[in-house]
Tab-separated table of C-alpha atoms in Angstrom:
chain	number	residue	atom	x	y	z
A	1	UNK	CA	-2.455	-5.201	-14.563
A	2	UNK	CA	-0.920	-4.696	-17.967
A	3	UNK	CA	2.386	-2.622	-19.091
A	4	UNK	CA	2.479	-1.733	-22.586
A	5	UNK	CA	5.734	-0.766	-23.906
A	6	UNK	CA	6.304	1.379	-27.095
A	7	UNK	CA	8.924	-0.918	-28.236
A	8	UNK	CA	10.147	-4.282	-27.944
A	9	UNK	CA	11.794	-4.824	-25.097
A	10	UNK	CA	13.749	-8.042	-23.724
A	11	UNK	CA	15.917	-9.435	-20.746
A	12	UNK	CA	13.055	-7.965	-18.254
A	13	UNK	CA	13.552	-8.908	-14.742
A	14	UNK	CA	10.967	-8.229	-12.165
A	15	UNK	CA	9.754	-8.117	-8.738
A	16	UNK	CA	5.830	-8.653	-8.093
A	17	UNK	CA	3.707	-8.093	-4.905
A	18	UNK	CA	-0.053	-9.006	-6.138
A	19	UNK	CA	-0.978	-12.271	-4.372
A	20	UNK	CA	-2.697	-11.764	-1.572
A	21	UNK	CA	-1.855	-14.139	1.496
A	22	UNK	CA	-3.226	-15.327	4.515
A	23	UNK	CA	-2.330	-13.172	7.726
A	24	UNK	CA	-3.857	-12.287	11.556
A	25	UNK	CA	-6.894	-10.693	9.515
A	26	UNK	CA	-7.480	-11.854	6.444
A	27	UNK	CA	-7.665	-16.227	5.113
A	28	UNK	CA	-7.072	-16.945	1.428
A	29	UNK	CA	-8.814	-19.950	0.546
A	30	UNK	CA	-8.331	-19.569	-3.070
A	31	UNK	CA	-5.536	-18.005	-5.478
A	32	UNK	CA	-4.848	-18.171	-8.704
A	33	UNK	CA	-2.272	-16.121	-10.890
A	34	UNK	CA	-1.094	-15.896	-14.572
A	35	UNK	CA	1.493	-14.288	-16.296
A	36	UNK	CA	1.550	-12.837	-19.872
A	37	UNK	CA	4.478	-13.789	-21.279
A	38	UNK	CA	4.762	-17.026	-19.494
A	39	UNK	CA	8.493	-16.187	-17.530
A	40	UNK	CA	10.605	-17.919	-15.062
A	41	UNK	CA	9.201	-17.461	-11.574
A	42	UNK	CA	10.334	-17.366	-8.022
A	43	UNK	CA	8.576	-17.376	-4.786
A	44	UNK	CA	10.048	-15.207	-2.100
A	45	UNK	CA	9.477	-13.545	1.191
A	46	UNK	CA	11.141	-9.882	1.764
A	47	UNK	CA	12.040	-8.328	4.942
A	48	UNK	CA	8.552	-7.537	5.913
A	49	UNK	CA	6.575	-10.757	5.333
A	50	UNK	CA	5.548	-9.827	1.851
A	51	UNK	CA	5.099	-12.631	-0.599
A	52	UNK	CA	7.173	-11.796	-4.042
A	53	UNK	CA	7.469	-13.575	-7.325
A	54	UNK	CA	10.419	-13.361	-8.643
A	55	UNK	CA	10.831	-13.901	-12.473
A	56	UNK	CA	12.615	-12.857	-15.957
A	57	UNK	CA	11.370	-12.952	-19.192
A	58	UNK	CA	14.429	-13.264	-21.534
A	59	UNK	CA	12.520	-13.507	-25.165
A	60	UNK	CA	11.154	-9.761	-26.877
A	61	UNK	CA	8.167	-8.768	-25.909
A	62	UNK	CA	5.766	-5.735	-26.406
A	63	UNK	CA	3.087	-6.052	-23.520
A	64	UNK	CA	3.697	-7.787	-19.818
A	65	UNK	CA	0.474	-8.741	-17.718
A	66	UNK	CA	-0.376	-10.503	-14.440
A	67	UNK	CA	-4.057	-11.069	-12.960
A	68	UNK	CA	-4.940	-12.956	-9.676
A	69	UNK	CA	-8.378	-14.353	-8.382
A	70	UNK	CA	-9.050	-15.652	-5.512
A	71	UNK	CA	-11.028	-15.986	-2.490
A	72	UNK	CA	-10.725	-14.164	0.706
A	73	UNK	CA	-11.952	-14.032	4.159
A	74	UNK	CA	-11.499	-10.789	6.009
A	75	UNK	CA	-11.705	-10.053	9.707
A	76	UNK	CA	-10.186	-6.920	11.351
A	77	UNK	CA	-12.118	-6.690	14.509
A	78	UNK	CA	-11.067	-10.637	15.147
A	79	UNK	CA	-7.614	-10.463	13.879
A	80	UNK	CA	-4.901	-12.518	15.595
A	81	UNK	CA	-2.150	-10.650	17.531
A	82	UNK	CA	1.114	-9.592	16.241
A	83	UNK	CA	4.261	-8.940	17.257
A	84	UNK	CA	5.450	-5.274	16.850
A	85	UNK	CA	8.583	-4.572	14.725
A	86	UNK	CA	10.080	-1.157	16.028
A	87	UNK	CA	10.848	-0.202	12.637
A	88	UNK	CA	7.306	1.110	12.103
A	89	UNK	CA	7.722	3.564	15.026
A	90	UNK	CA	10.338	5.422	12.572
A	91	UNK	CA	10.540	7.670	10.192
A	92	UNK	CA	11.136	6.412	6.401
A	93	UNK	CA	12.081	8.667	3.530
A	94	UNK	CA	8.559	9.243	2.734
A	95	UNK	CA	7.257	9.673	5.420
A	96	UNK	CA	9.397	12.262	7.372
A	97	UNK	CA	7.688	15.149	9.099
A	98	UNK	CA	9.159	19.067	8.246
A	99	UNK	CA	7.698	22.096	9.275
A	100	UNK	CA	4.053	22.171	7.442
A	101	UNK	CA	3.873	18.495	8.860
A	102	UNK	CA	4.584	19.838	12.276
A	103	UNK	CA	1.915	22.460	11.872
A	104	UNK	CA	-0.533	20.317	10.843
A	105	UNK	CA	0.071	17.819	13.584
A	106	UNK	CA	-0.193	20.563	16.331
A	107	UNK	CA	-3.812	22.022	14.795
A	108	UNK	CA	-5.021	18.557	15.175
A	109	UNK	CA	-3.660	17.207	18.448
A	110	UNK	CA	-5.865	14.976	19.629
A	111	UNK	CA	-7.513	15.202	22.927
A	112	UNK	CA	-8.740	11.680	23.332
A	113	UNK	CA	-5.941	9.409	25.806
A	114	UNK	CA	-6.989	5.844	24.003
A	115	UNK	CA	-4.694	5.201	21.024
A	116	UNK	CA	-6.973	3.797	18.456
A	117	UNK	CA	-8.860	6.936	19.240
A	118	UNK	CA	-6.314	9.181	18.811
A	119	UNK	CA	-5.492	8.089	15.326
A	120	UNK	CA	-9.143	8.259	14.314
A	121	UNK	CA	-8.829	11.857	15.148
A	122	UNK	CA	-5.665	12.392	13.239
A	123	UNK	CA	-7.333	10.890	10.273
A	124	UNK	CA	-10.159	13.156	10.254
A	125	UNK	CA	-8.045	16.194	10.293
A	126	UNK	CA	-6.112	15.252	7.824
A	127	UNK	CA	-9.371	14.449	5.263
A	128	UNK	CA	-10.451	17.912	6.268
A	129	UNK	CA	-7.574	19.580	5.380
A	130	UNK	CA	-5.985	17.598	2.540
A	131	UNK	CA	-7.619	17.148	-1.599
A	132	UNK	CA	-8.316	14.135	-3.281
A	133	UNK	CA	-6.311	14.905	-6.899
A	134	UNK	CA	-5.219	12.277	-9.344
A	135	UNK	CA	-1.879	12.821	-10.936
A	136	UNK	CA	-0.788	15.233	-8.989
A	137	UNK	CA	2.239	13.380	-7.681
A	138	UNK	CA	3.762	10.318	-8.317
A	139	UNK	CA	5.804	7.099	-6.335
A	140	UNK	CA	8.484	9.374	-5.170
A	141	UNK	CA	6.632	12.172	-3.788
A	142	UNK	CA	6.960	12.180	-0.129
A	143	UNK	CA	4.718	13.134	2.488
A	144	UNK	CA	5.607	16.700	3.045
A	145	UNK	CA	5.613	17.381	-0.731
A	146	UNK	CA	2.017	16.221	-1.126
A	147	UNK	CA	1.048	17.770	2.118
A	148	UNK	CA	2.520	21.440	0.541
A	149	UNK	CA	1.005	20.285	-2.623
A	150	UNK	CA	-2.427	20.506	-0.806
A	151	UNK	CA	-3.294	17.010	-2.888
A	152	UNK	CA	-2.983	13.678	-3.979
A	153	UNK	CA	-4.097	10.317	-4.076
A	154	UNK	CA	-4.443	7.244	-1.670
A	155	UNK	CA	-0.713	6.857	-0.920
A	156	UNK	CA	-0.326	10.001	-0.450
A	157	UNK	CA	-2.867	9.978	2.191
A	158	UNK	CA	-1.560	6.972	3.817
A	159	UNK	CA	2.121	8.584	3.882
A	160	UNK	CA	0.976	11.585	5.962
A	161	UNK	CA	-1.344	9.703	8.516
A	162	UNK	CA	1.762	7.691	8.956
A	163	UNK	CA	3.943	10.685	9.745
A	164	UNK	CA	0.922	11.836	11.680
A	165	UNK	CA	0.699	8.895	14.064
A	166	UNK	CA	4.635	8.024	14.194
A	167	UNK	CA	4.848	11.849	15.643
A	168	UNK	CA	2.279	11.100	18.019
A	169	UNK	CA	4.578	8.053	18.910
A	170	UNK	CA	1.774	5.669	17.419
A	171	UNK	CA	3.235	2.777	15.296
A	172	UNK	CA	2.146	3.333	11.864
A	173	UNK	CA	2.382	0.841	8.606
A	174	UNK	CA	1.659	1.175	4.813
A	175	UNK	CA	-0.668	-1.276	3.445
A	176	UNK	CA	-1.253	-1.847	-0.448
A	177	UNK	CA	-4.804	-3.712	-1.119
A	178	UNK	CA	-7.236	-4.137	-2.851
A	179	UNK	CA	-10.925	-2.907	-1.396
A	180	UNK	CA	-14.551	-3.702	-2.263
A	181	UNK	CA	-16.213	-2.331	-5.708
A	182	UNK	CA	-14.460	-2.257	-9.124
A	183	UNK	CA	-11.840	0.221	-10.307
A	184	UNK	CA	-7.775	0.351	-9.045
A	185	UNK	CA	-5.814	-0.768	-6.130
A	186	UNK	CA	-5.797	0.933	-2.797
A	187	UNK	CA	-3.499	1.831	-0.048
A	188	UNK	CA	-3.771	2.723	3.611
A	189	UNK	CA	-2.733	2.936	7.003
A	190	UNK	CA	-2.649	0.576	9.855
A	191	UNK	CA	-1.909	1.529	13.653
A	192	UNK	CA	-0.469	-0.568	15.976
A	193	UNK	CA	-3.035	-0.977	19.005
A	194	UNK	CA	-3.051	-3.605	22.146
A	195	UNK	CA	-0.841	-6.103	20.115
A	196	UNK	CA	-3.144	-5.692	16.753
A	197	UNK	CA	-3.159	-4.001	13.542
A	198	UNK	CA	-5.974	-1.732	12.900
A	199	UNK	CA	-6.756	-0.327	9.382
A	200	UNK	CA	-7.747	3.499	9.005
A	201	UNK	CA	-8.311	4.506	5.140
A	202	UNK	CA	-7.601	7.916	5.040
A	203	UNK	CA	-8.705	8.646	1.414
A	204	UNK	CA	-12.238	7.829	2.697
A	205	UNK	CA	-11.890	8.758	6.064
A	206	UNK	CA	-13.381	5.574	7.359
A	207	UNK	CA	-11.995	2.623	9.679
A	208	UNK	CA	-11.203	-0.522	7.516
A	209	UNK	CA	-13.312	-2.732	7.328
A	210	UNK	CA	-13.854	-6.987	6.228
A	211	UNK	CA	-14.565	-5.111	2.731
A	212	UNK	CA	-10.425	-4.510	2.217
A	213	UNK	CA	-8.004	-6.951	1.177
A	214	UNK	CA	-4.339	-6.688	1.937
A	215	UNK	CA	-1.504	-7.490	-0.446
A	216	UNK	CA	1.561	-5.879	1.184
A	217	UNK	CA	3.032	-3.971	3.842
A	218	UNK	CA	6.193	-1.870	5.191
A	219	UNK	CA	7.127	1.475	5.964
A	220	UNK	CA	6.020	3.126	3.016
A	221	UNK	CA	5.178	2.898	-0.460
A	222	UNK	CA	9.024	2.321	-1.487
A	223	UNK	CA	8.677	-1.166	0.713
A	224	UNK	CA	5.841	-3.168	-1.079
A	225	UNK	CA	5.266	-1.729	-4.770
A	226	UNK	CA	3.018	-3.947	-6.810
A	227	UNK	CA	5.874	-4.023	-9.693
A	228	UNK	CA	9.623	-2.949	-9.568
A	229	UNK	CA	11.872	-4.281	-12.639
A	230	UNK	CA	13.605	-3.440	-14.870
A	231	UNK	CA	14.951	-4.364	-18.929
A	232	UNK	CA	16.726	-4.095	-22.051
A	233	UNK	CA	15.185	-1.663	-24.749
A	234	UNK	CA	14.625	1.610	-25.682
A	235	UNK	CA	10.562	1.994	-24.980
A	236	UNK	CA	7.987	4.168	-23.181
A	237	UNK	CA	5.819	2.212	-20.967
A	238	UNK	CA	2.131	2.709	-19.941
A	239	UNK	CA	0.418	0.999	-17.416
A	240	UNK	CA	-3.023	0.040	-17.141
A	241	UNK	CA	-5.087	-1.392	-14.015
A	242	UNK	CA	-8.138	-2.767	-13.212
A	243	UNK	CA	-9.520	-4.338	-10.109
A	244	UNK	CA	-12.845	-6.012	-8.912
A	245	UNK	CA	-13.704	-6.990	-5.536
A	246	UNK	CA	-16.955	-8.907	-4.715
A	247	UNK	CA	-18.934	-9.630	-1.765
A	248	UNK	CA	-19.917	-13.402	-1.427
């Protein structure tokens, strides 16, 4: 990933979440990461178990980049259990149900008993009756807003299959990730079921699979962003991001 800014800009302190690490599904056996500027770097852990680097670059600088590589080994169907945190039964502030929410949920209510099932069915409905449409709405836009919108893009789609399940009393987690094939980074949904965490990707209305790699977690997107920061200047900022996954 790569910011640009339209101005030289210095005293930038940042938070990153791009290193993926090894969890109950997923084994890193190799990870590499580089920074452009070189800066002064931090490892830390954040309230939900996501690894952080923490870091400031004090000297002017016009462009700010960080890649990773790696190797990973990904199992869903054999991941280890977890514990459950009962945050992820609640609502967050984007993911709150209102009234089209409510709607929605009632039009789909599931039939099926099981849990993982359930979800599944939740996730379905809400491909059938929700648009795929970049830059319609941005980090802050919550789940009702896109939902009224009638579109939006993967985290949008994970932030309303979490208010989904979490009204259907289903514990329900954002992930940020990173999934087979070559373009941007990805985000979903996982459901808490018989002491696991099982991945539903929304945006494709598929179960996840060994081809998706996670980074992050939390309640929503405002819990694991890939880059939070902030700095001294005067400057527009564009950001540019690329991502390529390969199966070994």
């Amino acid at each position: 990933m790569e910011l640009q800014f339209g101005h030289p800009v210095t005293e930038h302190y940042f938070v990153l979440r791009f290193v993926p690490e090894s969890s109950a599904v997923q084994t890193i056996e190799e990870a590499d990461y580089e920074l452009c500027p070189a800066a002064h770097l931090a490892r830390q852990t954040d309230g939900f178990g996501n690894s952080m680097l923490v870091g400031d670059i004090r000297e002017s600088h016009e462009a700010f980049s960080y890649r990773t590589t790696g190797i990973a080994q990904v199992s869903y169907t054999d991941g280890l259990p977890e514990e459950l945190h009962p945050v992820y039964r609640r609502k967050s502030p984007l993911t709150a149900m209102d009234e089209g929410l409510e709607q929605l949920y009632q039009k789909l209510y599931p039939s099926e008993t099981a849990v993982f099932p359930r979800a599944v069915c939740l996730m379905h409905g809400l491909y059938e009756n929700f648009s795929y449409r970049k830059g319609s709405t941005d980090v802050r836009t919550t789940a009702a807003e896109a939902f009224h919108a009638g579109g939006g893009v993967c985290q949008d789609y994970a932030h309303i299959l979490i208010a989904l399940c979490r009204r259907d009393g289903i514990p329900a987690r954002y992930v940020s990730g990173l999934m087979l094939g070559e373009g941007a980074s990805h985000a979903w949904t996982e459901v808490y079921v018989d002491g696991r965490w099982r991945g539903l990707d929304a945006t494709n209305d598929r179960v996840a699979t060994d081809d998706y790699i996670r980074i992050a977690q939390g309640r929503d997107y405002q819990d694991c962003p890939v880059e939070r920061g902030v700095l001294k200047g005067d400057a527009s900022q564009a950001q540019h991001v690329h991502v390529k996954v390969e199966e070994k």
